Short mmCIF file of C-alpha atoms and ligand atoms in Angstrom, two decimals:
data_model
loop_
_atom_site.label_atom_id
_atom_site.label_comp_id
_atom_site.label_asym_id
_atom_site.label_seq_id
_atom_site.Cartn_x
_atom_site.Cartn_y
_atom_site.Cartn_z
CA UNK J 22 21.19 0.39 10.69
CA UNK J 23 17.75 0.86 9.99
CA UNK J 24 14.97 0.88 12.53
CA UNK J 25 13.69 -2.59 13.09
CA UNK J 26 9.91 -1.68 13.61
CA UNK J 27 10.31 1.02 11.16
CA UNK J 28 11.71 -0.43 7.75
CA UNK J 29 12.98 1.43 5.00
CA UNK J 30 10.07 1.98 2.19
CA UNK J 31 12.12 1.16 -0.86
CA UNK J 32 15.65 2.56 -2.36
CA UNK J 33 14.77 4.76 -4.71
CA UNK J 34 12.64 8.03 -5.38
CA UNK J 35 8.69 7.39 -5.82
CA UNK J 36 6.73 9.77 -8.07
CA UNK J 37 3.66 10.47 -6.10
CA UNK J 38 0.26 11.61 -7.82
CA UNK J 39 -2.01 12.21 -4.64
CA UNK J 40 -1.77 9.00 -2.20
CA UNK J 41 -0.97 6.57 -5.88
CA UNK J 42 3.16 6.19 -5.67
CA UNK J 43 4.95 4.94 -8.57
CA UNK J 44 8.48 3.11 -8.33
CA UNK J 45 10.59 3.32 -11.49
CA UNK J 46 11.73 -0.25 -10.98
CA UNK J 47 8.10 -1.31 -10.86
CA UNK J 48 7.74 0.81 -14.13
CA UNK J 49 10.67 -1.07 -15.95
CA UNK J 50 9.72 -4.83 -14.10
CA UNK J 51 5.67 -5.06 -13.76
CA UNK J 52 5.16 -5.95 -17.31
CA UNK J 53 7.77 -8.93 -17.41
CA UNK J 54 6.67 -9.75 -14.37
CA UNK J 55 2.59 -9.76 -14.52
CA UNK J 56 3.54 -11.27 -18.12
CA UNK J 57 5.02 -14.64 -16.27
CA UNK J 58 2.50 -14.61 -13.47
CA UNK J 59 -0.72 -14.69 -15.43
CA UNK J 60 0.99 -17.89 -16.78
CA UNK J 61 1.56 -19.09 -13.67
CA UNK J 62 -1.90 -18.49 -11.12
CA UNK J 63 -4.73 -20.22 -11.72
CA UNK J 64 -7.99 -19.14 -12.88
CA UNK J 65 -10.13 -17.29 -10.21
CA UNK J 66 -6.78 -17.79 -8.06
CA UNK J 67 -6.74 -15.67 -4.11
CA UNK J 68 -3.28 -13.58 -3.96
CA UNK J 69 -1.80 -13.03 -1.20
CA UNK J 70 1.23 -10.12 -1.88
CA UNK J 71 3.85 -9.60 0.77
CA UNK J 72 5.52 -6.40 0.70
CA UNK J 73 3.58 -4.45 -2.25
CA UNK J 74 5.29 -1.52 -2.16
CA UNK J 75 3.38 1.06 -4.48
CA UNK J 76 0.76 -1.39 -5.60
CA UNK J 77 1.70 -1.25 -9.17
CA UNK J 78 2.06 -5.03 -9.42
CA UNK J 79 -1.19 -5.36 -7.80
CA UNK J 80 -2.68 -2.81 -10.39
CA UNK J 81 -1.19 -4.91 -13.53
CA UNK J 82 -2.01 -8.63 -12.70
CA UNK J 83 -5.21 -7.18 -11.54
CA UNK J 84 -5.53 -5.40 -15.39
CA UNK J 85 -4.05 -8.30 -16.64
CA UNK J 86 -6.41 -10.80 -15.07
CA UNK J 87 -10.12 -9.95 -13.96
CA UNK J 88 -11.00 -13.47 -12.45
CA UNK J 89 -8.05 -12.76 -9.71
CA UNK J 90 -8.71 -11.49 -6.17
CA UNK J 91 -6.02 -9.99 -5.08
CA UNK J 92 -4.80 -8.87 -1.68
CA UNK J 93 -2.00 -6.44 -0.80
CA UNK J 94 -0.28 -5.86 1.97
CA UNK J 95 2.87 -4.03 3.30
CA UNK J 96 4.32 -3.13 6.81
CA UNK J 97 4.80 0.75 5.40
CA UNK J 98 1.84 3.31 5.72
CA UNK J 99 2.48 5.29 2.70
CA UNK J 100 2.28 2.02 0.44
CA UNK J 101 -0.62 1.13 1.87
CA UNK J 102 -2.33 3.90 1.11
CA UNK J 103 -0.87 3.93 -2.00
CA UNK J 104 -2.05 0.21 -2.68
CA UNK J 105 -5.65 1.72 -1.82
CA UNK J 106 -5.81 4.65 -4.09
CA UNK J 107 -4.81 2.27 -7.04
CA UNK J 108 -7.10 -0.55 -5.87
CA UNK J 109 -9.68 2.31 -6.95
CA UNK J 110 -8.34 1.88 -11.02
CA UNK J 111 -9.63 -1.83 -10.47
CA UNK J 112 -13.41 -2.13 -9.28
CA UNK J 113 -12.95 -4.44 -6.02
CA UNK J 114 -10.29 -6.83 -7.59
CA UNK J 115 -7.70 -5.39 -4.83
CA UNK J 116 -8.72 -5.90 -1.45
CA UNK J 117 -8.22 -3.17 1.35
CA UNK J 118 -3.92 -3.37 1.90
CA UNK J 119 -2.99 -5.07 4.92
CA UNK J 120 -0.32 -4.22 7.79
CA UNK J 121 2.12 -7.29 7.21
CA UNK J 122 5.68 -7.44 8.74
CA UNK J 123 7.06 -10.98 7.84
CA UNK J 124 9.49 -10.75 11.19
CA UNK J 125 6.63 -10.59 13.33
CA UNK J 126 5.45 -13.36 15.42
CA UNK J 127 2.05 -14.31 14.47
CA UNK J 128 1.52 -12.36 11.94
CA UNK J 129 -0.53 -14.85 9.40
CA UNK J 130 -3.01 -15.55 12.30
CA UNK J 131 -6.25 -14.45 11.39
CA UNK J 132 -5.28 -14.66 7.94
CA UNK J 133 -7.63 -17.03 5.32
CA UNK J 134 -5.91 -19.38 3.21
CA UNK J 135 -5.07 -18.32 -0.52
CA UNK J 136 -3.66 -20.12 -3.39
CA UNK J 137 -1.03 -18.48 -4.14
CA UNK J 138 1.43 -15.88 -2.15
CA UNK J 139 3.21 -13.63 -4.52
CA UNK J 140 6.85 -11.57 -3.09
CA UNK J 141 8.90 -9.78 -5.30
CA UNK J 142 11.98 -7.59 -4.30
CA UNK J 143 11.61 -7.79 -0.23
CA UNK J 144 14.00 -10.83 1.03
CA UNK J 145 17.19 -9.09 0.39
CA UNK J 146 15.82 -5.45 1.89
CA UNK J 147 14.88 -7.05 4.78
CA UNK J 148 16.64 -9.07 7.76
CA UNK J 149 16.78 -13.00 6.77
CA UNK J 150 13.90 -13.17 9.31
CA UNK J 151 11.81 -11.84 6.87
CA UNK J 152 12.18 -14.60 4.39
CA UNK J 153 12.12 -17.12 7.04
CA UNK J 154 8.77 -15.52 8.46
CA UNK J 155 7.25 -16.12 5.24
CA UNK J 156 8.19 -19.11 4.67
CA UNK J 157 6.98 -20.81 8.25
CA UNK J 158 3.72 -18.78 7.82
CA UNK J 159 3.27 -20.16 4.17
CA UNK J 160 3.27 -23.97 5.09
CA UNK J 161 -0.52 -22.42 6.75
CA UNK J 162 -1.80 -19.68 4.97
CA UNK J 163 -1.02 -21.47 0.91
CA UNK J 164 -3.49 -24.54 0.56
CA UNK J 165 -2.61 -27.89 -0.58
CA UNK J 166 -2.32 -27.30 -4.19
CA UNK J 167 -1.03 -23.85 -4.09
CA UNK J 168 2.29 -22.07 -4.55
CA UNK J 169 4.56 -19.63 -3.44
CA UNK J 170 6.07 -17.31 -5.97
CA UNK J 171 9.17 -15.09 -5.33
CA UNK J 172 11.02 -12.54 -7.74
CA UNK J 173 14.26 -11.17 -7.38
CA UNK J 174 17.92 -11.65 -7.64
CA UNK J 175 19.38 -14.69 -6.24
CA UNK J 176 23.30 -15.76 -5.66
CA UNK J 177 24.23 -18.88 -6.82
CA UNK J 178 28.02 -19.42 -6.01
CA UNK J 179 29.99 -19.02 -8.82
CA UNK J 180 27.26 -18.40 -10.89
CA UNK J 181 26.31 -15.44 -9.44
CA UNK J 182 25.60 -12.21 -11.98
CA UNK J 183 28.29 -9.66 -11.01
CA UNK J 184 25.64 -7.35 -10.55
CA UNK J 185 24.36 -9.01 -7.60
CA UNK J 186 27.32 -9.54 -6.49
CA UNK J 187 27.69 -5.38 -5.98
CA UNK J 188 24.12 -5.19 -5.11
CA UNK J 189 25.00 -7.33 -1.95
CA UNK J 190 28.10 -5.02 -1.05
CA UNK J 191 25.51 -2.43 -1.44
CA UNK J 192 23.01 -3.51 0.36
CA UNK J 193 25.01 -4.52 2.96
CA UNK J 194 26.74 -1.11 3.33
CA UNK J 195 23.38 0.15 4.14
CA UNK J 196 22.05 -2.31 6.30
CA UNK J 197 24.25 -5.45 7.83
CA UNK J 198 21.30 -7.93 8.05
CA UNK J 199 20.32 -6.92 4.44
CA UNK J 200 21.92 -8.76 0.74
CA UNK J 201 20.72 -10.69 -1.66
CA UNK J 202 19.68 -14.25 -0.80
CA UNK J 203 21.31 -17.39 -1.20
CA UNK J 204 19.63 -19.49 -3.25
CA UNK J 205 19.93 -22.62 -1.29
CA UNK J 206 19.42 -21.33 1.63
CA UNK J 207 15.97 -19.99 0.64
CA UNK J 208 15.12 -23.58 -1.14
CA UNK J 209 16.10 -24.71 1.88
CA UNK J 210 13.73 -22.78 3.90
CA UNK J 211 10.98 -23.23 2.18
CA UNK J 212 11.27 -27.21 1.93
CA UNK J 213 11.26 -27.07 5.39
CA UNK J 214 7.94 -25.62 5.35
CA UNK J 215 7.00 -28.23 3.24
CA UNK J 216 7.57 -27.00 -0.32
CA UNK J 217 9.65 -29.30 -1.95
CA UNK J 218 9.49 -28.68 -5.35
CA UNK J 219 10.78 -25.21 -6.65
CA UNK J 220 10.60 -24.13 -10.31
CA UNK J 221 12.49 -21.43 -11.51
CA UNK J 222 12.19 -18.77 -14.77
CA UNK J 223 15.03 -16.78 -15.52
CA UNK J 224 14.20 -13.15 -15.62
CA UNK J 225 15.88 -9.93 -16.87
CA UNK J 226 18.75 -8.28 -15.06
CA UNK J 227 19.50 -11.07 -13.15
CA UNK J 228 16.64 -11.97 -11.46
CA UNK J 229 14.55 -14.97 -11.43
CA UNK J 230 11.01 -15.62 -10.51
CA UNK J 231 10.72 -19.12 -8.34
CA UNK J 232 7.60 -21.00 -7.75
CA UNK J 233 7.48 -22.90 -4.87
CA UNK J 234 4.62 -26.01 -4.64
CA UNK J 235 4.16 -29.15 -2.22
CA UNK J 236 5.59 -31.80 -4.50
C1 SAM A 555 12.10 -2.73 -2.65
S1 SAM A 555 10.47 -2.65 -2.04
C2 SAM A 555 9.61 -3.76 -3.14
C3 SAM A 555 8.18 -3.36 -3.37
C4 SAM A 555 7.45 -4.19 -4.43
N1 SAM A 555 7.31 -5.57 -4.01
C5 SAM A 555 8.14 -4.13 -5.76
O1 SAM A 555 8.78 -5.10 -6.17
O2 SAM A 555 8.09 -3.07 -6.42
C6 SAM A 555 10.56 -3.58 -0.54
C7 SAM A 555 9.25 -3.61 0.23
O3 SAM A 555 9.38 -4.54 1.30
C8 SAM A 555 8.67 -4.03 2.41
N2 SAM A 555 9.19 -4.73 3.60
C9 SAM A 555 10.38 -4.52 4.23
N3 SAM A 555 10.51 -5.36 5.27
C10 SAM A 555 9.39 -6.13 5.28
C11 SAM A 555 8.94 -7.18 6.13
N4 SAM A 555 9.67 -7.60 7.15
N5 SAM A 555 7.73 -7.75 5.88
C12 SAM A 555 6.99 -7.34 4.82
N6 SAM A 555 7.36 -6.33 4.00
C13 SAM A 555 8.55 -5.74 4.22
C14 SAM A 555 8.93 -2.54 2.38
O4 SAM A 555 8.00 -1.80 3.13
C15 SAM A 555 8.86 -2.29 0.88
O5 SAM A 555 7.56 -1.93 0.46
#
Protein backbone atom coordinates (compact mmCIF):
# COMPACT_ATOMS: atom_id res chain seq x y z
CA UNK A 1 0.00 0.00 0.00
CA UNK A 2 1.26 3.25 -0.62
CA UNK A 3 1.20 6.13 1.80
CA UNK A 4 -1.99 8.04 1.49
CA UNK A 5 -0.54 11.63 2.15
CA UNK A 6 2.52 10.61 0.42
CA UNK A 7 1.67 9.27 -3.21
CA UNK A 8 3.84 7.53 -5.41
CA UNK A 9 5.56 10.13 -8.06
CA UNK A 10 5.10 8.07 -11.18
CA UNK A 11 6.13 4.27 -12.25
CA UNK A 12 8.94 4.60 -14.02
CA UNK A 13 12.61 6.06 -13.93
CA UNK A 14 12.84 10.04 -14.58
CA UNK A 15 15.99 11.39 -16.23
CA UNK A 16 16.78 14.40 -14.20
CA UNK A 17 18.91 17.44 -15.66
CA UNK A 18 19.17 19.75 -12.47
CA UNK A 19 15.50 20.24 -10.85
CA UNK A 20 13.87 19.66 -14.99
CA UNK A 21 12.69 15.68 -14.81
CA UNK A 22 11.83 13.97 -17.89
CA UNK A 23 9.37 10.84 -18.04
CA UNK A 24 9.90 8.54 -21.02
CA UNK A 25 6.16 8.08 -21.36
CA UNK A 26 5.80 11.85 -21.55
CA UNK A 27 8.65 11.63 -24.23
CA UNK A 28 6.73 8.97 -26.39
CA UNK A 29 2.89 10.69 -25.51
CA UNK A 30 3.35 14.72 -25.30
CA UNK A 31 3.41 15.17 -28.97
CA UNK A 32 0.10 13.12 -29.73
CA UNK A 33 -1.17 14.54 -27.00
CA UNK A 34 -0.39 18.53 -27.21
CA UNK A 35 -1.18 17.65 -31.05
CA UNK A 36 -5.10 16.91 -30.04
CA UNK A 37 -5.25 19.55 -27.35
CA UNK A 38 -4.27 22.61 -29.33
CA UNK A 39 -7.33 21.41 -31.37
CA UNK A 40 -9.30 21.25 -28.63
CA UNK A 41 -8.68 24.70 -26.07
CA UNK A 42 -9.65 27.76 -27.11
CA UNK A 43 -7.75 30.69 -28.04
CA UNK A 44 -6.20 32.64 -25.04
CA UNK A 45 -7.81 29.56 -23.01
CA UNK A 46 -6.70 29.39 -18.68
CA UNK A 47 -5.38 25.62 -17.96
CA UNK A 48 -5.77 24.24 -15.14
CA UNK A 49 -3.40 20.71 -15.04
CA UNK A 50 -4.01 18.20 -12.31
CA UNK A 51 -1.25 15.99 -11.58
CA UNK A 52 1.66 17.37 -14.01
CA UNK A 53 4.11 15.17 -13.20
CA UNK A 54 7.48 16.45 -14.88
CA UNK A 55 5.88 19.39 -16.59
CA UNK A 56 6.66 18.23 -20.01
CA UNK A 57 3.04 18.53 -21.14
CA UNK A 58 2.97 21.88 -19.71
CA UNK A 59 6.27 22.74 -21.64
CA UNK A 60 4.72 21.45 -25.16
CA UNK A 61 1.12 22.97 -25.25
CA UNK A 62 2.84 25.92 -23.84
CA UNK A 63 5.50 25.69 -27.16
CA UNK A 64 2.74 24.67 -29.04
CA UNK A 65 0.43 27.53 -28.15
CA UNK A 66 1.67 31.09 -26.93
CA UNK A 67 -1.87 32.67 -26.32
CA UNK A 68 -2.38 29.81 -23.44
CA UNK A 69 -1.86 30.45 -19.70
CA UNK A 70 -1.19 27.61 -18.25
CA UNK A 71 -1.13 26.42 -14.65
CA UNK A 72 0.47 23.29 -13.18
CA UNK A 73 0.06 21.66 -10.32
CA UNK A 74 0.91 18.33 -8.54
CA UNK A 75 0.69 16.96 -4.89
CA UNK A 76 4.63 15.71 -5.33
CA UNK A 77 7.55 18.18 -4.46
CA UNK A 78 10.02 17.02 -6.91
CA UNK A 79 7.46 17.66 -9.89
CA UNK A 80 6.82 20.75 -8.76
CA UNK A 81 9.96 21.89 -8.86
CA UNK A 82 10.43 20.27 -11.86
CA UNK A 83 7.26 22.04 -13.42
CA UNK A 84 9.17 25.36 -12.29
CA UNK A 85 12.53 24.86 -13.79
CA UNK A 86 10.75 24.13 -17.21
CA UNK A 87 8.22 26.95 -16.79
CA UNK A 88 11.67 28.91 -17.19
CA UNK A 89 11.95 27.42 -21.23
CA UNK A 90 8.53 29.38 -21.60
CA UNK A 91 8.67 33.22 -20.58
CA UNK A 92 5.63 33.37 -17.96
CA UNK A 93 3.21 31.09 -20.00
CA UNK A 94 3.47 28.46 -16.94
CA UNK A 95 2.39 29.75 -13.79
CA UNK A 96 4.25 28.95 -10.41
CA UNK A 97 3.14 24.80 -9.86
CA UNK A 98 0.64 24.37 -7.32
CA UNK A 99 0.29 21.77 -4.28
CA UNK A 100 -2.96 19.89 -5.53
CA UNK A 101 -4.13 16.50 -4.02
CA UNK A 102 -7.56 15.72 -5.71
CA UNK A 103 -8.57 13.50 -2.36
CA UNK A 104 -8.37 16.41 -0.30
CA UNK A 105 -11.28 18.18 1.05
CA UNK A 106 -11.34 21.64 -0.15
CA UNK A 107 -8.79 21.66 -2.16
CA UNK A 108 -10.19 23.96 -5.25
CA UNK A 109 -11.07 26.70 -2.64
CA UNK A 110 -9.20 29.63 -3.32
CA UNK A 111 -8.79 28.50 -6.70
CA UNK A 112 -10.00 31.07 -9.86
CA UNK A 113 -12.09 29.67 -12.44
CA UNK A 114 -10.37 28.43 -15.79
CA UNK A 115 -11.68 27.20 -18.98
CA UNK A 116 -10.44 24.27 -19.27
CA UNK A 117 -8.87 21.51 -16.68
CA UNK A 118 -6.51 19.22 -18.42
CA UNK A 119 -5.55 15.37 -16.47
CA UNK A 120 -3.72 12.90 -18.16
CA UNK A 121 -2.44 9.55 -16.62
CA UNK A 122 -3.49 10.20 -12.71
CA UNK A 123 -7.13 8.46 -12.17
CA UNK A 124 -5.92 4.98 -12.33
CA UNK A 125 -2.54 5.78 -10.02
CA UNK A 126 -4.55 7.16 -7.61
CA UNK A 127 -7.51 5.97 -5.18
CA UNK A 128 -11.05 6.47 -7.07
CA UNK A 129 -11.26 9.48 -4.70
CA UNK A 130 -9.04 11.15 -6.78
CA UNK A 131 -11.17 11.12 -9.84
CA UNK A 132 -14.18 11.80 -7.87
CA UNK A 133 -12.35 14.88 -6.17
CA UNK A 134 -11.90 16.29 -9.46
CA UNK A 135 -14.80 15.86 -10.72
CA UNK A 136 -17.02 17.57 -7.66
CA UNK A 137 -14.37 20.39 -7.65
CA UNK A 138 -14.77 20.85 -11.54
CA UNK A 139 -18.61 21.59 -11.54
CA UNK A 140 -16.81 25.13 -9.63
CA UNK A 141 -13.55 25.80 -10.73
CA UNK A 142 -14.46 25.10 -15.08
CA UNK A 143 -16.85 28.05 -16.19
CA UNK A 144 -19.95 27.71 -18.08
CA UNK A 145 -18.60 27.10 -21.45
CA UNK A 146 -15.58 25.23 -20.51
CA UNK A 147 -14.39 21.62 -20.47
CA UNK A 148 -12.75 19.03 -18.77
CA UNK A 149 -10.23 16.98 -20.66
CA UNK A 150 -8.83 13.58 -19.45
CA UNK A 151 -6.18 11.16 -21.15
CA UNK A 152 -5.56 7.76 -20.42
CA UNK A 153 -6.65 4.24 -20.72
CA UNK A 154 -10.15 3.42 -20.06
CA UNK A 155 -12.03 -0.20 -19.69
CA UNK A 156 -14.92 -0.63 -21.54
CA UNK A 157 -16.33 -4.21 -20.82
CA UNK A 158 -15.67 -6.39 -23.42
CA UNK A 159 -14.08 -3.94 -25.33
CA UNK A 160 -11.42 -3.44 -23.23
CA UNK A 161 -7.62 -3.48 -24.94
CA UNK A 162 -5.90 -6.51 -23.34
CA UNK A 163 -3.31 -4.29 -22.39
CA UNK A 164 -5.34 -2.56 -19.95
CA UNK A 165 -6.66 -5.30 -18.95
CA UNK A 166 -2.87 -6.38 -17.45
CA UNK A 167 -2.22 -2.85 -16.62
CA UNK A 168 -5.16 -3.14 -14.04
CA UNK A 169 -3.74 -6.54 -12.57
CA UNK A 170 -0.69 -4.48 -12.38
CA UNK A 171 -1.67 -1.72 -10.93
CA UNK A 172 -3.61 -3.35 -8.61
CA UNK A 173 -0.77 -5.64 -7.41
CA UNK A 174 0.88 -2.51 -6.38
CA UNK A 175 -1.72 -0.64 -4.89
CA UNK A 176 -5.49 -2.15 -4.12
CA UNK A 177 -7.35 1.20 -4.54
CA UNK A 178 -5.37 1.77 -7.83
CA UNK A 179 -6.57 0.30 -11.83
CA UNK A 180 -7.63 1.68 -14.64
CA UNK A 181 -11.04 3.38 -14.67
CA UNK A 182 -14.25 2.31 -15.78
CA UNK A 183 -15.47 4.21 -18.30
CA UNK A 184 -18.96 4.59 -17.13
CA UNK A 185 -18.31 5.04 -14.01
CA UNK A 186 -16.16 8.13 -14.71
CA UNK A 187 -19.01 9.50 -17.30
CA UNK A 188 -20.98 8.91 -14.62
CA UNK A 189 -19.16 11.03 -12.24
CA UNK A 190 -18.68 13.71 -14.06
CA UNK A 191 -22.48 14.11 -15.25
CA UNK A 192 -23.14 14.31 -11.85
CA UNK A 193 -21.12 17.30 -11.60
CA UNK A 194 -22.95 18.56 -14.30
CA UNK A 195 -21.06 17.56 -17.45
CA UNK A 196 -23.27 15.83 -19.54
CA UNK A 197 -21.87 15.67 -22.70
CA UNK A 198 -18.49 13.72 -23.12
CA UNK A 199 -16.58 13.47 -26.42
CA UNK A 200 -14.08 11.06 -26.90
CA UNK A 201 -10.73 10.69 -29.44
CA UNK A 202 -9.19 7.51 -29.65
CA UNK A 203 -5.55 7.67 -28.89
CA UNK A 204 -2.49 5.37 -29.31
CA UNK A 205 -1.87 2.37 -27.11
CA UNK A 206 -5.12 2.24 -25.91
CA UNK A 207 -5.83 5.32 -24.53
CA UNK A 208 -8.31 7.90 -25.25
CA UNK A 209 -8.49 11.56 -24.57
CA UNK A 210 -12.27 12.59 -23.30
CA UNK A 211 -13.62 16.02 -23.24
CA UNK A 212 -16.08 16.65 -20.89
CA UNK A 213 -18.57 20.03 -21.45
CA UNK A 214 -22.04 21.18 -19.86
CA UNK A 215 -24.31 20.11 -22.68
C1 LIG B 1 1.81 8.67 -13.85
S1 LIG B 1 2.05 10.30 -13.26
C2 LIG B 1 1.40 11.27 -14.62
C3 LIG B 1 2.10 12.59 -14.76
C4 LIG B 1 1.69 13.39 -16.00
N1 LIG B 1 0.30 13.80 -15.93
C5 LIG B 1 1.93 12.62 -17.27
O1 LIG B 1 0.97 12.14 -17.89
O2 LIG B 1 3.10 12.44 -17.66
C6 LIG B 1 0.79 10.46 -12.03
C7 LIG B 1 0.83 11.80 -11.31
O3 LIG B 1 -0.32 11.90 -10.49
C8 LIG B 1 0.03 12.58 -9.30
N2 LIG B 1 -1.00 12.26 -8.31
C9 LIG B 1 -1.18 11.09 -7.63
N3 LIG B 1 -2.24 11.18 -6.82
C10 LIG B 1 -2.77 12.42 -7.00
C11 LIG B 1 -3.88 13.10 -6.44
N4 LIG B 1 -4.66 12.52 -5.53
N5 LIG B 1 -4.14 14.38 -6.84
C12 LIG B 1 -3.36 14.96 -7.78
N6 LIG B 1 -2.29 14.37 -8.33
C13 LIG B 1 -1.99 13.11 -7.96
C14 LIG B 1 1.41 12.05 -8.98
O4 LIG B 1 2.13 12.88 -8.09
C15 LIG B 1 2.02 11.99 -10.37
O5 LIG B 1 2.69 13.18 -10.72
Amino acid sequence: MTDKRNPPIALEDRAQDGAKLRSPSAERNRRVIAEQLSTLLPHGASVLEIASGTGEHALTMCRARHDITWQPSDPNPASRASQNAWASDVDGQMLPSLDIDTTQVDWAVRLPQYDVIFCANMIHIAPWEAALGLAVASAELVKTDGMVVLYGPFKEGQDTAQSNLDFDISLKSRDPRWGVRNLSDVKHIFAKAGFNRCDRIVMPKNNQILVFQRS
